[in-house]
Amino acid sequence: MITRRAAVLGAGAVLSAPAFLRRADAQGMMHDGMGGGGMGGMSDTEPVALQSDQPFRPLPEINARGGTLALRAMAGETRFGAGVATPTMGFEEAYLGPTVRMRRGTIVNAAVTNGTEIPVSTHWHGLNVPSDADGGAPQSVIRPGAVWRARLPIEQPAATLWYHTHVHGRTAPDLWSGLAGALILEDDENDALGLPSTPGLDDLVVILQDKKIDGEDQAVYDPDMMTIMHGYLGDIVLANGQYAPVAEVPTGPVRLRFINASTSAQHTISFPCPTKLIGVDQGLLPRPVEIADVTIAPGERVEVVVDMRGGGTVPISVAASLMGGMMIGMMGSDGVRHTLMSLAGNVDLPARGRVPDRLTDDPDQLPATVIERAFVLQENMGPMQHMRAMMGNGPVMAINDEPYDPDRISFTAKIGTVERWKITAEDMAHPFHAHGVKFRVPDPKRPEETDWKDVVVIDGTRDLLVAIKASSVKDVPFMFHCHILKHEDAGMMGQFLTA
Ligand code: C2O
Ligand code: CU
Ligand code: CU
């Protein structure tokens, strides 16, 4: 039997202990019974005990292939540590939401009910649908008790997308609380590849969120000015709300779909056994790429296949850090590193999938771009910033000197064209994202940046080749913004239309 104390020293602690574990350690409460420091007597605060090595709980699945989807946003409570529960939110769940599966070539009629007491919305991140169905516009906010309906024509290739709340000014705390879930698009081409695709067995969705846990085992989110500027970084990174769980998997290929749902941390996920990157934000790569680790910024997704033919238990670690960037130097010392989850090979489970050498056709040559636009992401608005900060209203951030204004539409882009967007990050690296479009990075810095994306880390100036995909409905705009949620909430967001 695993005692609570031994569990603290389980797989989750093998690499380097997160800050709160060191705190517990300092209280002499951890090594008891493990040949270490011994019992330090009772202290007024119980050490925070996180139960690692619990069985991995796959998120529930909702099948929307038939064309309908009903979701309900709700408030609940979740016990992240062993002690007191933390107030959380989710869709259909107390924390996070079910994995929704949709199929290319269908139309899904979605109805989202707001069962909470706050305004929420449901933005389908990465899904190119008309602006009134996108969920990110101010017009799509769902009042408590109300129902929002969206008609979603699914016309793009298979991919791992996600859905989350997107109410301006409160996306950070509400998404942090759990208003997010996975959205998996399927298609015939993807099915024909024979990749591992049995949910909960060899195809696992892993939503990453970092949390700060206080002395009462409560997850806390109360960013101060510096945290708003540089980012929030928790003590631990949870996998679907679990701390270092163990997933029993077949001794064959295992597909993992990672979604970075953190407010501002980027995550480097490392694999100690042969692993292939097969997909990025908008779908599969042309060919799998052998990797030892992948890094995902807030909003980004990757699909990997871990080769578990060697059996045994394989720990997958995560290193979380703030975005950093050239302008403020590395922030590695602020990082947190521990086991994210482990895969335990079980020969009794059926090993079914394979990873072909060829996944998709090489991406089309991009047509020449005619329209160029330039965007400067600004964290510091000078005197205005300081005045607001002194008045206790928090910072004002902007794009091209304009903080977010729901009444301003910055431009209209032509559907079916490709534009060149020159994006500059002035102070630190920012993960840039836009709705209704997808983009290529002409200068990929890592395999995760090849092929079609919807979030790209901007450090200095980078060009994006932006394919304008979705149509907009009169006066309902698409958003473009930084996916560091406090930056977005502080005004680093703009609106555009398509025509
Ligand atoms: Cu992930 Cu505008 O959103
Ligand atoms: Cu989005
Ligand atoms: Cu930012």
Short mmCIF file of C-alpha atoms and ligand atoms in Angstrom, two decimals, residues 123-126 134 164 166 433-435 481 483, ligand 2:
data_model
loop_
_atom_site.label_atom_id
_atom_site.label_comp_id
_atom_site.label_asym_id
_atom_site.label_seq_id
_atom_site.Cartn_x
_atom_site.Cartn_y
_atom_site.Cartn_z
CA HIS A 123 -14.08 29.64 -28.14
CA TRP A 124 -13.10 26.71 -30.36
CA HIS A 125 -9.38 27.40 -30.52
CA GLY A 126 -7.96 26.40 -33.91
CA ASP A 134 -16.07 31.06 -33.18
CA HIS A 164 -11.92 27.45 -23.65
CA HIS A 166 -12.65 33.83 -23.75
CA HIS A 433 -2.58 33.62 -31.85
CA ALA A 434 -5.39 34.58 -34.24
CA HIS A 435 -8.88 33.26 -34.88
CA HIS A 481 -3.87 38.34 -29.40
CA HIS A 483 -1.98 33.80 -25.53
CU CU B 2 -8.25 30.86 -30.45
#
